[in-house]
mmCIF file of N, CA and C in Angstrom:
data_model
loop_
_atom_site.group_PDB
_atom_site.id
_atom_site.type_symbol
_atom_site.label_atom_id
_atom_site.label_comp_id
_atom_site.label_asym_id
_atom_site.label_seq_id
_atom_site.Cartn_x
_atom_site.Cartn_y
_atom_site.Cartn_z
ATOM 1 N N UNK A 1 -57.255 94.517 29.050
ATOM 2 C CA UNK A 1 -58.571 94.684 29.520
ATOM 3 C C UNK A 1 -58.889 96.083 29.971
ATOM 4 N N UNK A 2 -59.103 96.057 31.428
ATOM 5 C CA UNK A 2 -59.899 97.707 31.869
ATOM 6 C C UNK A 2 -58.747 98.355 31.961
ATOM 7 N N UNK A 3 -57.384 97.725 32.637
ATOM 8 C CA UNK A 3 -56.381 98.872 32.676
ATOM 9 C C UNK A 3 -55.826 99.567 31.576
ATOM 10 N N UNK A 4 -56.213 98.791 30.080
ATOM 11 C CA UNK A 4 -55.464 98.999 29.166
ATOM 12 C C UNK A 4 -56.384 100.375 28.858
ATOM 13 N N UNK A 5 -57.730 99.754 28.524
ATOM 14 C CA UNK A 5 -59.238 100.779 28.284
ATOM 15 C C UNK A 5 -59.119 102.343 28.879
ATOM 16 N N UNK A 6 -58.688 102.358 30.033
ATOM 17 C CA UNK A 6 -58.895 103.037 31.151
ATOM 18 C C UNK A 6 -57.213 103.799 30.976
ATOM 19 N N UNK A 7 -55.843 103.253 29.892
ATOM 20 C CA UNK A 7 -54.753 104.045 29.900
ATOM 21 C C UNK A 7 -55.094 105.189 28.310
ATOM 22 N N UNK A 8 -55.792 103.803 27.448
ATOM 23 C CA UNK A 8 -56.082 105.218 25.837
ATOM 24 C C UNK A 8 -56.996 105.927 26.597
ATOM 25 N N UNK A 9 -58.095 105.702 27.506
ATOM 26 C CA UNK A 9 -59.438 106.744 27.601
ATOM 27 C C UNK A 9 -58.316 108.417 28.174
ATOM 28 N N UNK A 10 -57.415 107.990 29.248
ATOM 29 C CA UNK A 10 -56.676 108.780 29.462
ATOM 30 C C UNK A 10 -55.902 109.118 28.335
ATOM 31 N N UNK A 11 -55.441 108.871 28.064
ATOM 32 C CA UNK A 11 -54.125 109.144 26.769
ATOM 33 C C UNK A 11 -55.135 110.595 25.712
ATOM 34 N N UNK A 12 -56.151 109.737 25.158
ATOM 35 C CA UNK A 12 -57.114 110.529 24.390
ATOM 36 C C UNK A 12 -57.707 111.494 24.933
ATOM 37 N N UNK A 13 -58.077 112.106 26.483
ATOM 38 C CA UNK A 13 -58.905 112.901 27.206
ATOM 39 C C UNK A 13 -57.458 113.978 27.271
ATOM 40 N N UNK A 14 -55.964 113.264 27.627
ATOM 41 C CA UNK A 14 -54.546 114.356 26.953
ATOM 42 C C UNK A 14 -54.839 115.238 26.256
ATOM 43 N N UNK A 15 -54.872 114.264 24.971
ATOM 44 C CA UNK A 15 -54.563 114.686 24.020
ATOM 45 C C UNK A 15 -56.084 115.522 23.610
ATOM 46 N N UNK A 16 -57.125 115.477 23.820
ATOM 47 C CA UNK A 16 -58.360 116.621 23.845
ATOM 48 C C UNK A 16 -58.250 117.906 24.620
ATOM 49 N N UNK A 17 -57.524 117.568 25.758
ATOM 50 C CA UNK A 17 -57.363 118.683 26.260
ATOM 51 C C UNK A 17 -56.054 119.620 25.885
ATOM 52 N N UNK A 18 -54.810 119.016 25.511
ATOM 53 C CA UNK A 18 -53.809 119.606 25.039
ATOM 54 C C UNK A 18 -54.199 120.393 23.429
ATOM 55 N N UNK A 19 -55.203 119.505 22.776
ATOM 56 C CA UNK A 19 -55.868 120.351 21.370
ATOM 57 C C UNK A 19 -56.664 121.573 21.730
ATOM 58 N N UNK A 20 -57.150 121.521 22.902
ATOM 59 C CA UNK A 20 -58.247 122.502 23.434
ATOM 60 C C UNK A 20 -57.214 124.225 23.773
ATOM 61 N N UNK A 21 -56.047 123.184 24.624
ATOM 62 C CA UNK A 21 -55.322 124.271 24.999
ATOM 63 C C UNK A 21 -55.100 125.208 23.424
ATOM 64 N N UNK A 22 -53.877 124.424 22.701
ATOM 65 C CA UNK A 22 -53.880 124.781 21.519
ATOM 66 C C UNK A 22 -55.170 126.038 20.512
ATOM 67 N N UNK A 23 -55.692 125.216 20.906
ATOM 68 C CA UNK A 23 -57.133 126.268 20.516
ATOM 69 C C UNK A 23 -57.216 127.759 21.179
ATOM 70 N N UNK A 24 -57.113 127.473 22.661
ATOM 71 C CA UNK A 24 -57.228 128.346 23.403
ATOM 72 C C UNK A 24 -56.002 129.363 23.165
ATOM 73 N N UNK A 25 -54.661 129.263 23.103
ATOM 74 C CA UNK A 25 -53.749 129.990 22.984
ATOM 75 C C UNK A 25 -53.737 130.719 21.450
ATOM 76 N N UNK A 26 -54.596 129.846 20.276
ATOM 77 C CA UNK A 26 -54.643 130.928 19.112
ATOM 78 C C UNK A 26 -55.560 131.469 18.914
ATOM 79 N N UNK A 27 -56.842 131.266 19.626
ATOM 80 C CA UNK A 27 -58.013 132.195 19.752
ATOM 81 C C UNK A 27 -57.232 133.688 20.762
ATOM 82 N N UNK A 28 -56.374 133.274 21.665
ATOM 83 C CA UNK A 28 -55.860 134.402 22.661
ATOM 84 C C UNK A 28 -55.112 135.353 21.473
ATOM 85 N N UNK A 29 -54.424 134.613 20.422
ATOM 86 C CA UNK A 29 -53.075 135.892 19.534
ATOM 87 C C UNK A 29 -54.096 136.473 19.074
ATOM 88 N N UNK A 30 -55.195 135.535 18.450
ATOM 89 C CA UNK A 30 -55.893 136.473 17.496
ATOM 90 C C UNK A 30 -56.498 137.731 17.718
ATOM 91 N N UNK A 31 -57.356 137.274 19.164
ATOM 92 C CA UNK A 31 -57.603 138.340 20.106
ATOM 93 C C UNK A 31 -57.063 139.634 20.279
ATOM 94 N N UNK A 32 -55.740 139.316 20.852
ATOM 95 C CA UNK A 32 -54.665 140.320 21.070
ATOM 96 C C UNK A 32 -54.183 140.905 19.577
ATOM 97 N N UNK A 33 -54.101 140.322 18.764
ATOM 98 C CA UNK A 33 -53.914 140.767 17.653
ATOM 99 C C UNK A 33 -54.516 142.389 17.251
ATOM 100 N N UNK A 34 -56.260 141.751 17.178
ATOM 101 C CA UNK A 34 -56.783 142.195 16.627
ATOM 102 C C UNK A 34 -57.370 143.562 17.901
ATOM 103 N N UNK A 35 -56.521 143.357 18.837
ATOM 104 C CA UNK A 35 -57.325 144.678 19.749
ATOM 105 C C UNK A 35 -55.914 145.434 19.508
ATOM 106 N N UNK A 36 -54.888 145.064 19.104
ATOM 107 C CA UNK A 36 -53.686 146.015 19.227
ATOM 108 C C UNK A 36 -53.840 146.988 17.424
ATOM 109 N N UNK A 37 -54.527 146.037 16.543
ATOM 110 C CA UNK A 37 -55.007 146.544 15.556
ATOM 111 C C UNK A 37 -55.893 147.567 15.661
ATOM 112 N N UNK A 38 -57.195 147.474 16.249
ATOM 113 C CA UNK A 38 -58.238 148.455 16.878
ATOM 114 C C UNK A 38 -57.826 149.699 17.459
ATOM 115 N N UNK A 39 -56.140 149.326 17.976
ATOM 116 C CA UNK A 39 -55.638 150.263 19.020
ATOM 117 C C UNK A 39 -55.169 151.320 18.038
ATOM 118 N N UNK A 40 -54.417 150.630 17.085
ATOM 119 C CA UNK A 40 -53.595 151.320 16.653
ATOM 120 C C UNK A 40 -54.388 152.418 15.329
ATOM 121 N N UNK A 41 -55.081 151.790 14.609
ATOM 122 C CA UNK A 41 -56.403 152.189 14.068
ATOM 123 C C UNK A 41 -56.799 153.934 14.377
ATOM 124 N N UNK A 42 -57.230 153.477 15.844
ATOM 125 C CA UNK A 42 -57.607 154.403 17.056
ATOM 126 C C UNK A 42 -56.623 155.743 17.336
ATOM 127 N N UNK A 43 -55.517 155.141 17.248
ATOM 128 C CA UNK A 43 -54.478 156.274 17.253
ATOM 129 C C UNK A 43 -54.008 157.186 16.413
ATOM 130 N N UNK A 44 -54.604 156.394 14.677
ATOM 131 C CA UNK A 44 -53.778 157.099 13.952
ATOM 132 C C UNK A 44 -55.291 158.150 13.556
ATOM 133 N N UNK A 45 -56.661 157.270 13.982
ATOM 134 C CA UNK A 45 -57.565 158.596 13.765
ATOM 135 C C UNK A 45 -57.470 159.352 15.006
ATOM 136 N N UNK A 46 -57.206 159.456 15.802
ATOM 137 C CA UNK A 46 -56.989 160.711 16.943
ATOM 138 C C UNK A 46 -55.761 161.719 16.421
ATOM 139 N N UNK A 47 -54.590 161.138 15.754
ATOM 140 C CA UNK A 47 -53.557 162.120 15.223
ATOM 141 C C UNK A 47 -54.247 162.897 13.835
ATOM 142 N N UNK A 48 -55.282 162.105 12.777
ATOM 143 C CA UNK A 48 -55.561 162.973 11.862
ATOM 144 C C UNK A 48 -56.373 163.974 13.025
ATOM 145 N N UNK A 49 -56.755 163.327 13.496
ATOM 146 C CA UNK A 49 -57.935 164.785 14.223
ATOM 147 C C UNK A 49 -57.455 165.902 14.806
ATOM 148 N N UNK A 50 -56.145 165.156 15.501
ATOM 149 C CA UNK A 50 -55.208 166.659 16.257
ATOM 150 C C UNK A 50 -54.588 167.505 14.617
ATOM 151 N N UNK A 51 -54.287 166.939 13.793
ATOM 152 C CA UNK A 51 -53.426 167.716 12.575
ATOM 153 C C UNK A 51 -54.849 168.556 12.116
ATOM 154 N N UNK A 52 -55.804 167.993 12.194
ATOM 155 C CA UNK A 52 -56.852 168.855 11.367
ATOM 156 C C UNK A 52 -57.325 169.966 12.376
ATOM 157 N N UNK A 53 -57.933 170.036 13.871
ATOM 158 C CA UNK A 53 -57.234 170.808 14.905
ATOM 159 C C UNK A 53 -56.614 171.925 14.895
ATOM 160 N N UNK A 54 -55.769 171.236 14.330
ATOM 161 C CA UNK A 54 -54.303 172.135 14.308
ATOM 162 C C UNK A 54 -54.385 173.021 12.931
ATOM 163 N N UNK A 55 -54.841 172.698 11.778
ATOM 164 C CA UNK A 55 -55.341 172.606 10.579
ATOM 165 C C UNK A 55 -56.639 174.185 10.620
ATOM 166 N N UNK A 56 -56.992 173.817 11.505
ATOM 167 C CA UNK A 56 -58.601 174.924 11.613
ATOM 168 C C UNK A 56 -58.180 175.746 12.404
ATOM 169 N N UNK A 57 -56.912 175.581 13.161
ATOM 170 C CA UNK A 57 -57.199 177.088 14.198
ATOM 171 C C UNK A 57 -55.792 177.694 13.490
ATOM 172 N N UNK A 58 -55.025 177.300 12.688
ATOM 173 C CA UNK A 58 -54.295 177.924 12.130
ATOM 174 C C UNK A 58 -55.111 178.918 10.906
ATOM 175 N N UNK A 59 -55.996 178.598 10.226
ATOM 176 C CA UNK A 59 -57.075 179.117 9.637
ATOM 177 C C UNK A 59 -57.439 180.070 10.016
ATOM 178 N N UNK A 60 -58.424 179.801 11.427
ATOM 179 C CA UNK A 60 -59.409 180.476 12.150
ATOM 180 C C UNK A 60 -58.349 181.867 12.219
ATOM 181 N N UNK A 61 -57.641 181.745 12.984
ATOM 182 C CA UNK A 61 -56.395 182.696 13.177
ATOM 183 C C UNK A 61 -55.777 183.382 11.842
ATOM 184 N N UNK A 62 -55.437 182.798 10.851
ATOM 185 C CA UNK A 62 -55.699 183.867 10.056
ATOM 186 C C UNK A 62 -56.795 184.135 9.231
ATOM 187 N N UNK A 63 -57.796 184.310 9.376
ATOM 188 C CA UNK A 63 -58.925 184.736 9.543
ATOM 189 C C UNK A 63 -59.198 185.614 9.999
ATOM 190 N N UNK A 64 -59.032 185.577 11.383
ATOM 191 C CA UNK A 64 -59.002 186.248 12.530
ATOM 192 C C UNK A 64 -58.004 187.740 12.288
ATOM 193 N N UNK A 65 -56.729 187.603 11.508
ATOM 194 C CA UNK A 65 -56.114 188.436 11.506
ATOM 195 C C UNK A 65 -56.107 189.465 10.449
ATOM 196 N N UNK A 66 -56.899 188.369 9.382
ATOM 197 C CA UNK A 66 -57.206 189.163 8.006
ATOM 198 C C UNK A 66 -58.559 190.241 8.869
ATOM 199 N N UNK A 67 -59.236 189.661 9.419
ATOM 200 C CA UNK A 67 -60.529 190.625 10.151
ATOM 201 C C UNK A 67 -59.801 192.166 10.320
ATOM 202 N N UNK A 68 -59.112 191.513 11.298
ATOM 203 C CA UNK A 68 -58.581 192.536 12.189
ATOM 204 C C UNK A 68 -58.515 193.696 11.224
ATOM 205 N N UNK A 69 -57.133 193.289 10.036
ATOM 206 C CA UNK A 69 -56.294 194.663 9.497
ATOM 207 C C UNK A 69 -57.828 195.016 8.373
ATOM 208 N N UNK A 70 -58.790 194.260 8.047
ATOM 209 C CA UNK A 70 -59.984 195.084 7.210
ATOM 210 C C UNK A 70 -60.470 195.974 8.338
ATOM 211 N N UNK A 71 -60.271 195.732 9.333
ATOM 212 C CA UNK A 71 -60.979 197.038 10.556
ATOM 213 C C UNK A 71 -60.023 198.225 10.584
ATOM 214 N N UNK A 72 -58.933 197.866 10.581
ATOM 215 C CA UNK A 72 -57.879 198.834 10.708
ATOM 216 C C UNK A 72 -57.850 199.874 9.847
ATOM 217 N N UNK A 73 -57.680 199.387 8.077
ATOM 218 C CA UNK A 73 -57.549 200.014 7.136
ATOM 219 C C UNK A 73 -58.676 200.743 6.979
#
């Protein structure tokens, strides 16, 4: 009767909430996933930017030095 009613209503409200958890913990990897992706993304365009940086003032500089010796000569 009600006790039986009243042990699946529990049993099933478990097992909804243990699916929920479930849910909840692979919505969390994906999450984390996808911000360590973003991260990393992030990092490897900040290193092209330092090499290119690095890229233009090695330039600039000789540039700079070719100037110079056309003043000299």
């Amino acid at each position: 009767g009600q006790v039986r009613g009243r042990i699946n209503n529990s049993v099933i409200a478990q097992s909804i909430v243990e699916t929920q958890l479930q849910q909840t913990k692979l919505q969390l990897k994906q999450e984390i996933e996808q911000a360590y992706l973003t991260a990393r993304t992030a990092q490897e365009r900040l290193n092209s930017a330092k090499r290119q940086v690095i890229a233009q003032q090695t330039a600039y500089e000789s540039a700079q030095e070719r100037f110079k010796e056309g003043l000299l000569n």
